[in-house]
Every structure is written in C-alpha cells, then in structure tokens.
PDB file of C-alpha atoms in Angstrom:
ATOM      1  CA  UNK A  26    -162.567   5.772-134.533  1.00 41.00           C
ATOM      2  CA  UNK A  27    -159.502   8.349-134.702  1.00 45.00           C
ATOM      3  CA  UNK A  28    -160.591  11.292-133.091  1.00 45.00           C
ATOM      4  CA  UNK A  29    -163.366  14.304-135.607  1.00 44.00           C
ATOM      5  CA  UNK A  30    -162.902  17.461-134.199  1.00 48.00           C
ATOM      6  CA  UNK A  31    -163.351  21.122-135.771  1.00 47.00           C
ATOM      7  CA  UNK A  32    -159.593  21.498-137.547  1.00 48.00           C
ATOM      8  CA  UNK A  33    -159.830  23.636-140.347  1.00 50.00           C
ATOM      9  CA  UNK A  34    -157.838  23.102-143.626  1.00 51.00           C
ATOM     10  CA  UNK A  35    -155.057  23.780-141.986  1.00 52.00           C
ATOM     11  CA  UNK A  36    -154.946  21.447-139.623  1.00 72.00           C
ATOM     12  CA  UNK A  37    -155.405  17.815-142.013  1.00 79.00           C
ATOM     13  CA  UNK A  38    -153.146  16.356-140.453  1.00 86.00           C
ATOM     14  CA  UNK A  39    -154.496  15.623-137.344  1.00 90.00           C
ATOM     15  CA  UNK A  40    -157.293  13.929-138.697  1.00 88.00           C
ATOM     16  CA  UNK A  41    -155.105  10.542-138.184  1.00 87.00           C
ATOM     17  CA  UNK A  42    -155.045  10.822-134.390  1.00 93.00           C
ATOM     18  CA  UNK A  43    -156.593   9.127-132.413  1.00 91.00           C
ATOM     19  CA  UNK A  44    -157.083  11.434-129.387  1.00 93.00           C
ATOM     20  CA  UNK A  45    -157.536  15.056-129.620  1.00 92.00           C
ATOM     21  CA  UNK A  46    -154.832  16.995-128.338  1.00 95.00           C
ATOM     22  CA  UNK A  47    -156.264  20.347-128.873  1.00 94.00           C
ATOM     23  CA  UNK A  48    -158.117  20.243-125.946  1.00 94.00           C
ATOM     24  CA  UNK A  49    -155.222  20.807-123.887  1.00 95.00           C
ATOM     25  CA  UNK A  50    -153.310  23.164-125.684  1.00 96.00           C
ATOM     26  CA  UNK A  51    -156.285  25.500-125.494  1.00 95.00           C
ATOM     27  CA  UNK A  52    -156.562  25.439-121.594  1.00 95.00           C
ATOM     28  CA  UNK A  53    -153.312  25.491-120.885  1.00 96.00           C
ATOM     29  CA  UNK A  54    -152.149  28.536-118.420  1.00 96.00           C
ATOM     30  CA  UNK A  55    -149.307  30.015-121.258  1.00 97.00           C
ATOM     31  CA  UNK A  56    -151.209  32.513-123.354  1.00 96.00           C
ATOM     32  CA  UNK A  57    -148.451  33.060-126.240  1.00 97.00           C
ATOM     33  CA  UNK A  58    -148.750  28.816-125.826  1.00 97.00           C
ATOM     34  CA  UNK A  59    -153.572  29.262-126.784  1.00 96.00           C
ATOM     35  CA  UNK A  60    -152.747  32.283-129.776  1.00 96.00           C
ATOM     36  CA  UNK A  61    -150.224  29.713-131.470  1.00 96.00           C
ATOM     37  CA  UNK A  62    -152.702  27.262-130.932  1.00 96.00           C
ATOM     38  CA  UNK A  63    -155.950  29.135-132.023  1.00 94.00           C
ATOM     39  CA  UNK A  64    -154.184  30.479-135.344  1.00 93.00           C
ATOM     40  CA  UNK A  65    -152.456  27.780-136.212  1.00 93.00           C
ATOM     41  CA  UNK A  66    -154.706  24.582-135.344  1.00 93.00           C
ATOM     42  CA  UNK A  67    -158.155  26.446-135.189  1.00 91.00           C
ATOM     43  CA  UNK A  68    -157.144  29.071-138.144  1.00 90.00           C
ATOM     44  CA  UNK A  69    -159.079  32.041-136.291  1.00 90.00           C
ATOM     45  CA  UNK A  70    -157.277  35.238-136.946  1.00 84.00           C
ATOM     46  CA  UNK A  71    -158.674  37.426-133.766  1.00 71.00           C
ATOM     47  CA  UNK A  72    -157.685  38.611-131.193  1.00 84.00           C
ATOM     48  CA  UNK A  73    -154.299  39.864-131.680  1.00 87.00           C
ATOM     49  CA  UNK A  74    -152.656  40.177-128.477  1.00 93.00           C
ATOM     50  CA  UNK A  75    -148.877  42.048-127.922  1.00 95.00           C
ATOM     51  CA  UNK A  76    -146.393  39.328-127.101  1.00 97.00           C
ATOM     52  CA  UNK A  77    -143.520  41.606-126.371  1.00 96.00           C
ATOM     53  CA  UNK A  78    -146.246  42.172-123.177  1.00 97.00           C
ATOM     54  CA  UNK A  79    -146.822  38.648-121.239  1.00 98.00           C
ATOM     55  CA  UNK A  80    -144.203  37.960-119.163  1.00 97.00           C
ATOM     56  CA  UNK A  81    -142.042  35.896-121.628  1.00 97.00           C
ATOM     57  CA  UNK A  82    -141.032  37.693-123.594  1.00 98.00           C
ATOM     58  CA  UNK A  83    -140.447  41.463-120.036  1.00 98.00           C
ATOM     59  CA  UNK A  84    -138.674  39.140-117.657  1.00 98.00           C
ATOM     60  CA  UNK A  85    -136.082  37.267-120.360  1.00 98.00           C
ATOM     61  CA  UNK A  86    -135.177  40.670-122.397  1.00 98.00           C
ATOM     62  CA  UNK A  87    -135.159  43.137-118.419  1.00 98.00           C
ATOM     63  CA  UNK A  88    -131.662  40.039-118.000  1.00 98.00           C
ATOM     64  CA  UNK A  89    -130.471  40.951-121.521  1.00 98.00           C
ATOM     65  CA  UNK A  90    -127.352  43.118-121.061  1.00 98.00           C
ATOM     66  CA  UNK A  91    -126.523  46.518-122.910  1.00 98.00           C
ATOM     67  CA  UNK A  92    -124.664  44.354-125.157  1.00 98.00           C
ATOM     68  CA  UNK A  93    -126.783  42.290-126.586  1.00 98.00           C
ATOM     69  CA  UNK A  94    -126.669  39.556-124.339  1.00 98.00           C
ATOM     70  CA  UNK A  95    -127.601  36.792-121.748  1.00 98.00           C
ATOM     71  CA  UNK A  96    -125.123  35.846-118.839  1.00 98.00           C
ATOM     72  CA  UNK A  97    -125.184  31.981-118.855  1.00 98.00           C
ATOM     73  CA  UNK A  98    -125.421  30.502-114.863  1.00 95.00           C
ATOM     74  CA  UNK A  99    -122.872  28.468-113.495  1.00 93.00           C
ATOM     75  CA  UNK A 100    -120.336  27.138-115.448  1.00 93.00           C
ATOM     76  CA  UNK A 101    -117.406  25.488-115.251  1.00 91.00           C
ATOM     77  CA  UNK A 102    -114.625  27.714-116.017  1.00 90.00           C
ATOM     78  CA  UNK A 103    -112.603  24.636-117.456  1.00 84.00           C
ATOM     79  CA  UNK A 104    -114.555  23.750-119.852  1.00 86.00           C
ATOM     80  CA  UNK A 105    -114.677  26.824-121.152  1.00 91.00           C
ATOM     81  CA  UNK A 106    -115.613  31.287-121.005  1.00 93.00           C
ATOM     82  CA  UNK A 107    -117.387  32.800-120.022  1.00 96.00           C
ATOM     83  CA  UNK A 108    -118.405  34.778-123.076  1.00 97.00           C
ATOM     84  CA  UNK A 109    -117.983  31.501-124.520  1.00 96.00           C
ATOM     85  CA  UNK A 110    -120.784  30.593-121.632  1.00 97.00           C
ATOM     86  CA  UNK A 111    -122.857  33.847-122.462  1.00 98.00           C
ATOM     87  CA  UNK A 112    -123.005  33.270-126.186  1.00 98.00           C
ATOM     88  CA  UNK A 113    -124.747  29.950-125.050  1.00 98.00           C
ATOM     89  CA  UNK A 114    -127.429  31.568-123.056  1.00 98.00           C
ATOM     90  CA  UNK A 115    -127.355  34.283-125.894  1.00 98.00           C
ATOM     91  CA  UNK A 116    -128.813  31.273-128.053  1.00 98.00           C
ATOM     92  CA  UNK A 117    -130.771  29.123-125.951  1.00 98.00           C
ATOM     93  CA  UNK A 118    -132.942  32.842-124.686  1.00 98.00           C
ATOM     94  CA  UNK A 119    -133.104  33.920-128.661  1.00 98.00           C
ATOM     95  CA  UNK A 120    -134.774  31.279-129.782  1.00 98.00           C
ATOM     96  CA  UNK A 121    -137.203  30.984-127.335  1.00 98.00           C
ATOM     97  CA  UNK A 122    -138.409  34.646-128.160  1.00 98.00           C
ATOM     98  CA  UNK A 123    -138.475  33.534-131.807  1.00 98.00           C
ATOM     99  CA  UNK A 124    -139.843  30.191-131.437  1.00 98.00           C
ATOM    100  CA  UNK A 125    -142.252  31.104-128.939  1.00 98.00           C
ATOM    101  CA  UNK A 126    -143.196  34.536-128.701  1.00 98.00           C
ATOM    102  CA  UNK A 127    -142.698  34.799-132.934  1.00 97.00           C
ATOM    103  CA  UNK A 128    -140.684  38.011-131.717  1.00 98.00           C
ATOM    104  CA  UNK A 129    -137.738  38.882-135.243  1.00 98.00           C
ATOM    105  CA  UNK A 130    -135.615  41.198-136.185  1.00 98.00           C
ATOM    106  CA  UNK A 131    -137.121  44.661-136.018  1.00 98.00           C
ATOM    107  CA  UNK A 132    -137.662  43.923-131.651  1.00 98.00           C
ATOM    108  CA  UNK A 133    -135.107  45.118-129.766  1.00 98.00           C
ATOM    109  CA  UNK A 134    -134.143  42.374-127.990  1.00 98.00           C
ATOM    110  CA  UNK A 135    -133.611  40.194-131.303  1.00 98.00           C
ATOM    111  CA  UNK A 136    -131.232  42.473-132.667  1.00 98.00           C
ATOM    112  CA  UNK A 137    -129.179  43.233-129.547  1.00 98.00           C
ATOM    113  CA  UNK A 138    -129.405  39.447-129.408  1.00 98.00           C
ATOM    114  CA  UNK A 139    -128.496  38.833-132.766  1.00 98.00           C
ATOM    115  CA  UNK A 140    -125.472  41.526-133.179  1.00 98.00           C
ATOM    116  CA  UNK A 141    -123.952  39.734-129.525  1.00 98.00           C
ATOM    117  CA  UNK A 142    -123.508  36.857-131.700  1.00 98.00           C
ATOM    118  CA  UNK A 143    -122.076  38.330-134.888  1.00 98.00           C
ATOM    119  CA  UNK A 144    -118.662  38.803-131.992  1.00 98.00           C
ATOM    120  CA  UNK A 145    -118.408  35.633-132.437  1.00 98.00           C
ATOM    121  CA  UNK A 146    -118.616  34.737-135.943  1.00 98.00           C
ATOM    122  CA  UNK A 147    -115.952  34.037-138.042  1.00 97.00           C
ATOM    123  CA  UNK A 148    -114.767  35.570-141.047  1.00 97.00           C
ATOM    124  CA  UNK A 149    -115.239  32.355-142.777  1.00 96.00           C
ATOM    125  CA  UNK A 150    -118.989  32.325-141.420  1.00 98.00           C
ATOM    126  CA  UNK A 151    -118.696  29.416-138.546  1.00 98.00           C
ATOM    127  CA  UNK A 152    -119.506  30.424-134.644  1.00 98.00           C
ATOM    128  CA  UNK A 153    -116.199  29.474-132.486  1.00 96.00           C
ATOM    129  CA  UNK A 154    -116.191  29.687-128.687  1.00 95.00           C
ATOM    130  CA  UNK A 155    -118.808  27.186-127.084  1.00 95.00           C
ATOM    131  CA  UNK A 156    -116.010  23.932-128.693  1.00 93.00           C
ATOM    132  CA  UNK A 157    -112.727  26.388-127.839  1.00 91.00           C
ATOM    133  CA  UNK A 158    -111.042  27.105-130.682  1.00 91.00           C
ATOM    134  CA  UNK A 159    -112.535  24.208-132.618  1.00 93.00           C
ATOM    135  CA  UNK A 160    -115.144  23.677-135.608  1.00 91.00           C
ATOM    136  CA  UNK A 161    -119.312  24.300-134.233  1.00 91.00           C
ATOM    137  CA  UNK A 162    -121.066  23.001-137.479  1.00 97.00           C
ATOM    138  CA  UNK A 163    -124.221  22.629-134.575  1.00 98.00           C
ATOM    139  CA  UNK A 164    -124.079  25.578-133.059  1.00 98.00           C
ATOM    140  CA  UNK A 165    -123.265  27.469-136.280  1.00 98.00           C
ATOM    141  CA  UNK A 166    -126.838  26.243-138.545  1.00 99.00           C
ATOM    142  CA  UNK A 167    -128.638  26.018-135.223  1.00 98.00           C
ATOM    143  CA  UNK A 168    -127.419  30.094-134.439  1.00 98.00           C
ATOM    144  CA  UNK A 169    -127.988  30.165-137.967  1.00 99.00           C
ATOM    145  CA  UNK A 170    -131.417  29.205-137.602  1.00 99.00           C
ATOM    146  CA  UNK A 171    -132.694  31.273-135.335  1.00 99.00           C
ATOM    147  CA  UNK A 172    -131.058  34.072-137.299  1.00 99.00           C
ATOM    148  CA  UNK A 173    -132.990  32.482-140.219  1.00 99.00           C
ATOM    149  CA  UNK A 174    -136.487  32.708-138.241  1.00 98.00           C
ATOM    150  CA  UNK A 175    -135.611  36.425-137.076  1.00 98.00           C
ATOM    151  CA  UNK A 176    -135.778  37.691-140.737  1.00 98.00           C
ATOM    152  CA  UNK A 177    -131.857  37.818-141.435  1.00 98.00           C
ATOM    153  CA  UNK A 178    -132.574  35.197-144.036  1.00 98.00           C
ATOM    154  CA  UNK A 179    -131.045  37.490-147.026  1.00 97.00           C
ATOM    155  CA  UNK A 180    -128.426  39.425-144.508  1.00 98.00           C
ATOM    156  CA  UNK A 181    -123.697  37.926-145.296  1.00 98.00           C
ATOM    157  CA  UNK A 182    -124.928  36.757-141.914  1.00 98.00           C
ATOM    158  CA  UNK A 183    -126.263  33.779-142.272  1.00 98.00           C
ATOM    159  CA  UNK A 184    -125.262  33.714-146.026  1.00 98.00           C
ATOM    160  CA  UNK A 185    -122.209  33.146-144.938  1.00 98.00           C
ATOM    161  CA  UNK A 186    -122.564  30.460-142.007  1.00 98.00           C
ATOM    162  CA  UNK A 187    -124.687  28.586-144.548  1.00 98.00           C
ATOM    163  CA  UNK A 188    -122.091  28.388-147.797  1.00 98.00           C
ATOM    164  CA  UNK A 189    -119.413  28.158-144.970  1.00 98.00           C
ATOM    165  CA  UNK A 190    -121.797  25.168-143.326  1.00 98.00           C
ATOM    166  CA  UNK A 191    -122.143  23.350-147.007  1.00 98.00           C
ATOM    167  CA  UNK A 192    -118.048  23.307-148.018  1.00 98.00           C
ATOM    168  CA  UNK A 193    -117.724  21.450-144.930  1.00 97.00           C
ATOM    169  CA  UNK A 194    -119.786  18.220-145.624  1.00 98.00           C
ATOM    170  CA  UNK A 195    -118.082  15.300-144.962  1.00 98.00           C
ATOM    171  CA  UNK A 196    -117.910  13.122-148.650  1.00 98.00           C
ATOM    172  CA  UNK A 197    -121.351  11.711-148.008  1.00 98.00           C
ATOM    173  CA  UNK A 198    -123.273  14.477-147.675  1.00 98.00           C
ATOM    174  CA  UNK A 199    -123.429  15.447-143.779  1.00 98.00           C
ATOM    175  CA  UNK A 200    -121.785  16.932-141.164  1.00 98.00           C
ATOM    176  CA  UNK A 201    -120.268  16.243-138.774  1.00 98.00           C
ATOM    177  CA  UNK A 202    -118.074  17.380-135.194  1.00 96.00           C
ATOM    178  CA  UNK A 203    -114.762  16.827-137.593  1.00 95.00           C
ATOM    179  CA  UNK A 204    -112.412  15.773-133.764  1.00 94.00           C
ATOM    180  CA  UNK A 205    -114.650  12.826-133.786  1.00 96.00           C
ATOM    181  CA  UNK A 206    -113.717  11.933-136.814  1.00 97.00           C
ATOM    182  CA  UNK A 207    -110.745  11.593-135.740  1.00 96.00           C
ATOM    183  CA  UNK A 208    -111.442   9.510-132.652  1.00 95.00           C
ATOM    184  CA  UNK A 209    -110.516  11.956-130.096  1.00 93.00           C
ATOM    185  CA  UNK A 210    -112.610  13.344-127.566  1.00 89.00           C
ATOM    186  CA  UNK A 211    -114.289  16.384-126.350  1.00 81.00           C
ATOM    187  CA  UNK A 212    -112.093  17.868-123.646  1.00 82.00           C
ATOM    188  CA  UNK A 213    -109.024  17.985-126.590  1.00 82.00           C
ATOM    189  CA  UNK A 214    -112.273  19.980-128.135  1.00 82.00           C
ATOM    190  CA  UNK A 215    -112.085  22.323-125.923  1.00 82.00           C
ATOM    191  CA  UNK A 216    -108.350  22.038-124.763  1.00 83.00           C
ATOM    192  CA  UNK A 217    -106.633  22.254-128.580  1.00 86.00           C
ATOM    193  CA  UNK A 218    -105.016  25.076-129.891  1.00 86.00           C
ATOM    194  CA  UNK A 219    -104.747  24.071-133.041  1.00 90.00           C
ATOM    195  CA  UNK A 220    -107.277  23.989-135.415  1.00 92.00           C
ATOM    196  CA  UNK A 221    -108.987  20.283-135.245  1.00 93.00           C
ATOM    197  CA  UNK A 222    -109.883  19.169-139.561  1.00 94.00           C
ATOM    198  CA  UNK A 223    -111.962  15.969-140.214  1.00 95.00           C
ATOM    199  CA  UNK A 224    -111.126  12.867-141.746  1.00 98.00           C
ATOM    200  CA  UNK A 225    -114.289  13.548-144.568  1.00 98.00           C
ATOM    201  CA  UNK A 226    -113.976  10.262-145.497  1.00 98.00           C
ATOM    202  CA  UNK A 227    -115.275   9.166-142.148  1.00 98.00           C
ATOM    203  CA  UNK A 228    -119.436   8.912-142.570  1.00 98.00           C
ATOM    204  CA  UNK A 229    -121.318  12.339-140.963  1.00 98.00           C
ATOM    205  CA  UNK A 230    -123.427  12.808-137.516  1.00 98.00           C
ATOM    206  CA  UNK A 231    -126.924  11.919-137.435  1.00 98.00           C
ATOM    207  CA  UNK A 232    -127.301  14.141-134.886  1.00 98.00           C
ATOM    208  CA  UNK A 233    -125.561  16.635-136.381  1.00 98.00           C
ATOM    209  CA  UNK A 234    -126.558  16.638-139.517  1.00 99.00           C
ATOM    210  CA  UNK A 235    -129.925  16.886-138.077  1.00 99.00           C
ATOM    211  CA  UNK A 236    -129.415  20.384-137.031  1.00 99.00           C
ATOM    212  CA  UNK A 237    -127.356  21.418-139.423  1.00 99.00           C
ATOM    213  CA  UNK A 238    -130.645  20.669-142.010  1.00 98.00           C
ATOM    214  CA  UNK A 239    -132.986  22.843-139.741  1.00 98.00           C
ATOM    215  CA  UNK A 240    -130.819  25.972-140.763  1.00 99.00           C
ATOM    216  CA  UNK A 241    -131.260  24.833-144.522  1.00 99.00           C
ATOM    217  CA  UNK A 242    -134.769  23.780-144.250  1.00 98.00           C
ATOM    218  CA  UNK A 243    -135.475  27.007-142.964  1.00 98.00           C
ATOM    219  CA  UNK A 244    -134.030  29.054-145.163  1.00 98.00           C
ATOM    220  CA  UNK A 245    -136.381  29.692-148.532  1.00 98.00           C
ATOM    221  CA  UNK A 246    -133.627  29.498-151.014  1.00 98.00           C
ATOM    222  CA  UNK A 247    -131.449  26.481-149.602  1.00 98.00           C
ATOM    223  CA  UNK A 248    -134.490  24.048-148.599  1.00 98.00           C
ATOM    224  CA  UNK A 249    -134.718  23.252-151.916  1.00 97.00           C
ATOM    225  CA  UNK A 250    -130.434  22.499-153.245  1.00 98.00           C
ATOM    226  CA  UNK A 251    -129.507  19.364-154.445  1.00 98.00           C
ATOM    227  CA  UNK A 252    -126.929  19.863-151.321  1.00 98.00           C
ATOM    228  CA  UNK A 253    -130.165  19.774-148.843  1.00 98.00           C
ATOM    229  CA  UNK A 254    -131.573  17.190-150.728  1.00 98.00           C
ATOM    230  CA  UNK A 255    -129.063  15.086-150.210  1.00 98.00           C
ATOM    231  CA  UNK A 256    -128.905  15.625-147.015  1.00 98.00           C
ATOM    232  CA  UNK A 257    -132.712  15.235-146.115  1.00 98.00           C
ATOM    233  CA  UNK A 258    -132.417  11.117-147.696  1.00 98.00           C
ATOM    234  CA  UNK A 259    -129.389  10.868-145.495  1.00 98.00           C
ATOM    235  CA  UNK A 260    -131.130  11.846-142.476  1.00 98.00           C
ATOM    236  CA  UNK A 261    -134.917  10.032-142.187  1.00 98.00           C
ATOM    237  CA  UNK A 262    -132.721   7.034-143.634  1.00 98.00           C
ATOM    238  CA  UNK A 263    -131.434   6.700-139.717  1.00 98.00           C
ATOM    239  CA  UNK A 264    -133.739   6.905-137.858  1.00 98.00           C
ATOM    240  CA  UNK A 265    -134.417   4.712-134.694  1.00 98.00           C
ATOM    241  CA  UNK A 266    -130.822   4.261-135.423  1.00 98.00           C
ATOM    242  CA  UNK A 267    -127.860   4.541-133.384  1.00 98.00           C
ATOM    243  CA  UNK A 268    -125.065   7.709-134.368  1.00 98.00           C
ATOM    244  CA  UNK A 269    -121.949   6.497-135.205  1.00 98.00           C
ATOM    245  CA  UNK A 270    -120.507   8.669-133.370  1.00 98.00           C
ATOM    246  CA  UNK A 271    -120.682   8.579-129.233  1.00 97.00           C
ATOM    247  CA  UNK A 272    -122.803  12.445-128.459  1.00 97.00           C
ATOM    248  CA  UNK A 273    -126.032  11.082-127.697  1.00 97.00           C
ATOM    249  CA  UNK A 274    -125.769   7.846-129.264  1.00 98.00           C
ATOM    250  CA  UNK A 275    -128.248   5.538-128.285  1.00 98.00           C
ATOM    251  CA  UNK A 276    -131.241   5.156-130.218  1.00 98.00           C
ATOM    252  CA  UNK A 277    -133.523   6.199-127.385  1.00 98.00           C
ATOM    253  CA  UNK A 278    -132.789   9.772-127.739  1.00 98.00           C
ATOM    254  CA  UNK A 279    -134.398   9.900-130.854  1.00 98.00           C
ATOM    255  CA  UNK A 280    -137.606  10.351-128.637  1.00 98.00           C
ATOM    256  CA  UNK A 281    -136.151  12.402-126.776  1.00 97.00           C
ATOM    257  CA  UNK A 282    -138.221  16.161-127.860  1.00 98.00           C
ATOM    258  CA  UNK A 283    -137.460  19.860-127.115  1.00 98.00           C
ATOM    259  CA  UNK A 284    -138.699  23.175-127.915  1.00 98.00           C
ATOM    260  CA  UNK A 285    -137.512  24.718-129.666  1.00 98.00           C
ATOM    261  CA  UNK A 286    -135.807  22.184-130.500  1.00 98.00           C
ATOM    262  CA  UNK A 287    -132.160  22.230-129.431  1.00 98.00           C
ATOM    263  CA  UNK A 288    -130.663  18.511-130.593  1.00 98.00           C
ATOM    264  CA  UNK A 289    -131.873  16.138-133.290  1.00 98.00           C
ATOM    265  CA  UNK A 290    -135.129  13.998-132.603  1.00 98.00           C
ATOM    266  CA  UNK A 291    -138.030  12.984-134.274  1.00 98.00           C
ATOM    267  CA  UNK A 292    -139.418  16.239-134.276  1.00 98.00           C
ATOM    268  CA  UNK A 293    -136.767  17.810-135.449  1.00 98.00           C
ATOM    269  CA  UNK A 294    -135.974  16.127-138.047  1.00 99.00           C
ATOM    270  CA  UNK A 295    -139.567  15.511-139.719  1.00 99.00           C
ATOM    271  CA  UNK A 296    -140.899  19.394-138.811  1.00 98.00           C
ATOM    272  CA  UNK A 297    -136.778  19.714-141.469  1.00 99.00           C
ATOM    273  CA  UNK A 298    -137.945  17.216-143.792  1.00 99.00           C
ATOM    274  CA  UNK A 299    -141.576  18.491-144.443  1.00 98.00           C
ATOM    275  CA  UNK A 300    -140.113  22.278-145.056  1.00 98.00           C
ATOM    276  CA  UNK A 301    -137.414  20.262-147.383  1.00 98.00           C
ATOM    277  CA  UNK A 302    -140.788  19.091-148.994  1.00 98.00           C
ATOM    278  CA  UNK A 303    -141.160  15.253-147.997  1.00 98.00           C
ATOM    279  CA  UNK A 304    -143.935  14.178-147.211  1.00 98.00           C
ATOM    280  CA  UNK A 305    -146.213  10.599-145.848  1.00 96.00           C
ATOM    281  CA  UNK A 306    -145.958   9.019-148.849  1.00 97.00           C
ATOM    282  CA  UNK A 307    -142.240   8.358-148.430  1.00 98.00           C
ATOM    283  CA  UNK A 308    -141.570   5.537-146.195  1.00 98.00           C
ATOM    284  CA  UNK A 309    -139.409   6.829-143.786  1.00 98.00           C
ATOM    285  CA  UNK A 310    -142.002   9.937-143.575  1.00 98.00           C
ATOM    286  CA  UNK A 311    -144.219   7.824-143.054  1.00 98.00           C
ATOM    287  CA  UNK A 312    -142.495   5.369-140.866  1.00 98.00           C
ATOM    288  CA  UNK A 313    -141.871   8.641-137.716  1.00 98.00           C
ATOM    289  CA  UNK A 314    -145.250   9.520-138.301  1.00 98.00           C
ATOM    290  CA  UNK A 315    -146.417   5.727-137.577  1.00 97.00           C
ATOM    291  CA  UNK A 316    -144.676   6.297-133.353  1.00 98.00           C
ATOM    292  CA  UNK A 317    -146.463   9.612-133.216  1.00 98.00           C
ATOM    293  CA  UNK A 318    -149.719   7.776-134.349  1.00 96.00           C
ATOM    294  CA  UNK A 319    -149.098   4.634-131.836  1.00 96.00           C
ATOM    295  CA  UNK A 320    -147.632   6.624-129.212  1.00 97.00           C
ATOM    296  CA  UNK A 321    -150.032   9.293-127.804  1.00 97.00           C
ATOM    297  CA  UNK A 322    -151.282  10.091-123.629  1.00 96.00           C
ATOM    298  CA  UNK A 323    -154.631  10.333-122.864  1.00 94.00           C
ATOM    299  CA  UNK A 324    -154.564  14.027-122.831  1.00 94.00           C
ATOM    300  CA  UNK A 325    -153.345  13.773-126.355  1.00 96.00           C
ATOM    301  CA  UNK A 326    -150.197  14.779-125.493  1.00 97.00           C
ATOM    302  CA  UNK A 327    -147.058  12.693-125.799  1.00 98.00           C
ATOM    303  CA  UNK A 328    -143.926  11.495-123.919  1.00 97.00           C
ATOM    304  CA  UNK A 329    -145.053  13.572-120.793  1.00 96.00           C
ATOM    305  CA  UNK A 330    -142.838  14.566-117.776  1.00 96.00           C
ATOM    306  CA  UNK A 331    -140.102  13.610-120.822  1.00 96.00           C
ATOM    307  CA  UNK A 332    -139.968  16.970-123.115  1.00 98.00           C
ATOM    308  CA  UNK A 333    -137.300  19.777-122.321  1.00 96.00           C
ATOM    309  CA  UNK A 334    -136.830  21.855-121.765  1.00 96.00           C
ATOM    310  CA  UNK A 335    -137.989  20.706-118.252  1.00 92.00           C
ATOM    311  CA  UNK A 336    -140.282  23.204-117.296  1.00 91.00           C
ATOM    312  CA  UNK A 337    -144.495  23.043-116.793  1.00 91.00           C
ATOM    313  CA  UNK A 338    -145.635  23.976-120.127  1.00 97.00           C
ATOM    314  CA  UNK A 339    -143.175  21.865-122.063  1.00 98.00           C
ATOM    315  CA  UNK A 340    -145.442  19.038-123.129  1.00 98.00           C
ATOM    316  CA  UNK A 341    -147.858  22.053-124.044  1.00 98.00           C
ATOM    317  CA  UNK A 342    -145.222  23.472-126.454  1.00 98.00           C
ATOM    318  CA  UNK A 343    -143.722  20.465-127.968  1.00 98.00           C
ATOM    319  CA  UNK A 344    -147.844  19.130-128.772  1.00 98.00           C
ATOM    320  CA  UNK A 345    -148.345  21.964-130.723  1.00 98.00           C
ATOM    321  CA  UNK A 346    -144.786  21.631-132.678  1.00 98.00           C
ATOM    322  CA  UNK A 347    -146.035  17.748-133.208  1.00 98.00           C
ATOM    323  CA  UNK A 348    -149.357  19.067-135.173  1.00 97.00           C
ATOM    324  CA  UNK A 349    -147.566  21.282-136.721  1.00 97.00           C
ATOM    325  CA  UNK A 350    -145.654  18.919-138.067  1.00 98.00           C
ATOM    326  CA  UNK A 351    -147.870  16.136-138.890  1.00 97.00           C
ATOM    327  CA  UNK A 352    -150.518  18.855-141.199  1.00 96.00           C
ATOM    328  CA  UNK A 353    -146.998  20.213-142.991  1.00 96.00           C
ATOM    329  CA  UNK A 354    -145.662  16.304-143.691  1.00 97.00           C
ATOM    330  CA  UNK A 355    -149.819  15.804-145.306  1.00 94.00           C
ATOM    331  CA  UNK A 356    -150.048  19.181-146.806  1.00 90.00           C
TER     332      UNK A 356
END
C-alpha cells in the first residue's frame, strides 16, 4: 500500500508514493533543506531561520567580487573568454542562492549578481558571451528564470528577454540553438564572428524548449499565454524521446536530474508544466509522474548517487524538488 504519513493539505500529491521521502529530508545535515521540507511538505511555519547567516550563503558571498561576479574555476580560453566563464559561474551561484536559500533582490549579493549579468544583455534582450557572439536561447532563458524567482519579474531586464525569446521561436512553437538548425557544430558557434540566424522551419529541440519554458512558467503573466501553452504541449509530447539535435540527445537524459535545475529533464519539465497549469489527469503528465511513482528507492529518494551537481546533499535537494512537483501536478 502507498505510504500514509501526516502530510498537510499542501502535500496531497505524495499520498501516491510507496515510500516516505520526508524522513530522509528532515534528518539531512542541511538546515536550509530541513526548513524547506518542514514548511512546504508539513506546513510548519516556525521557527524561522536567517538563511543569509547559513554557511551555504556566507561562504559563496564572501567570494563574490565587487562588481557582482563570481570567478569561474579554471576554463579554456580557446572555448570562451574569462568574462563569459564568469557569467556562467555567476548564473550558477545566483541559482543556488535563490532556489535553495530563497534569497531575492533585497539581498545585496543577489542584486549585485543581477547587475553583473545585465552587462551581458543586448539591446534586444538576449544574453551573449557563453556561446561567443551567438544567440543563447537556453542561457538567456535560464538566467531570466532565476531573475524572475528573485523578484525581478516586472523589470525591463526580464521583460526584454521574454519578448526576445518569443520572437526567436521555431515555426513549431519551440526553441533550438540556431547553429544546430543549420547542422553546424558547437565549435562554429564559439568562433563565428557573424551572428548565425536559425532555420525556423527546422523542428525545435526539447532540450532548449524545456529551458525556455522554465522562464515563461516562472513569470506570473507569461505562464498563462497561448504561446507558452503551445510550447508546453510540444514539450510534454516528447517525454522519453530522443532529441532531434545532438546535444544531450539520448532518451536517458530525461532521467538525469539536477537542482537547481540546469538542463531539461523529466523533473524540471514537469515542474514547469505544473506551473503552467497541467495536472496529472493529462495523459502525458500522468506518464511522467508514473516514472517517479515506480522508481523510488528504499530511502524514499530517487537516482541516489546520480543526481547533479555532485555533492553530499544533491539527492536530497532533488528529492525535495520531486515532492514539490508531485504536489503541484496534483493540486
């Protein structure tokens, strides 16, 4: 029989699980994770903790540079510039502060990072550098998702990117890396001096579409648009299928989870689709949820040892994100 644990009304979707994941979450050596689990899965509101004082916030913010960047460790100058690497690292660090610790634009580290990232935004709204001079629909959207979650949803910085993303769709309503629609390699993207325009008649990539949808789904207004809904229908129709382009193309990548979300996987896709309004009565959503119901481990978690980024608490944060998603698609 499925587990019967004292979930509150906000955790109704977890009643279908065979094993209780909450015990593992509540005993984690991670104060932020324990707090989030108690608040979101058990409905507890006290005691409040000061996230900004936790080591997971104090240590990275101590390494933040005066201009708001974090320095990328290592890197290859033949692939991208030092500034572009720092853009990537700043996005990664900002995602942790916002997604794991719930920090927003009121925190000086978040505000400084948003300012640094804005220096890479073009007049049309996209972010350049990580792919050299080329469009980055995926990273432009990923950065924007975090800014929205940090409270920048009503700013021109966010609005300009969302409008640009909608203008950059393939004809089928999804997104792809422009160079890939022309059959070009990533090396061409990183070295070409002229902007590569996409062949919009080519099919979209579910890898890229899923990342863009995270930004649209995070925004309280854009998540309800017809364009968002069209792309969402496209994404859910491709669950467990191979991507049409070579980047992370194998169907197995649907089951490589990370938190904060990075690439498109089954967890991040279902999370976005729930925000857009899809529920488990939809056949595609039910098919995705069924994988999580059928693949719990004895600990109550999923994919132990294979979740990203590698670290002592990665499996637990992914487990919390799965519980959130299951509740959301059952709301």
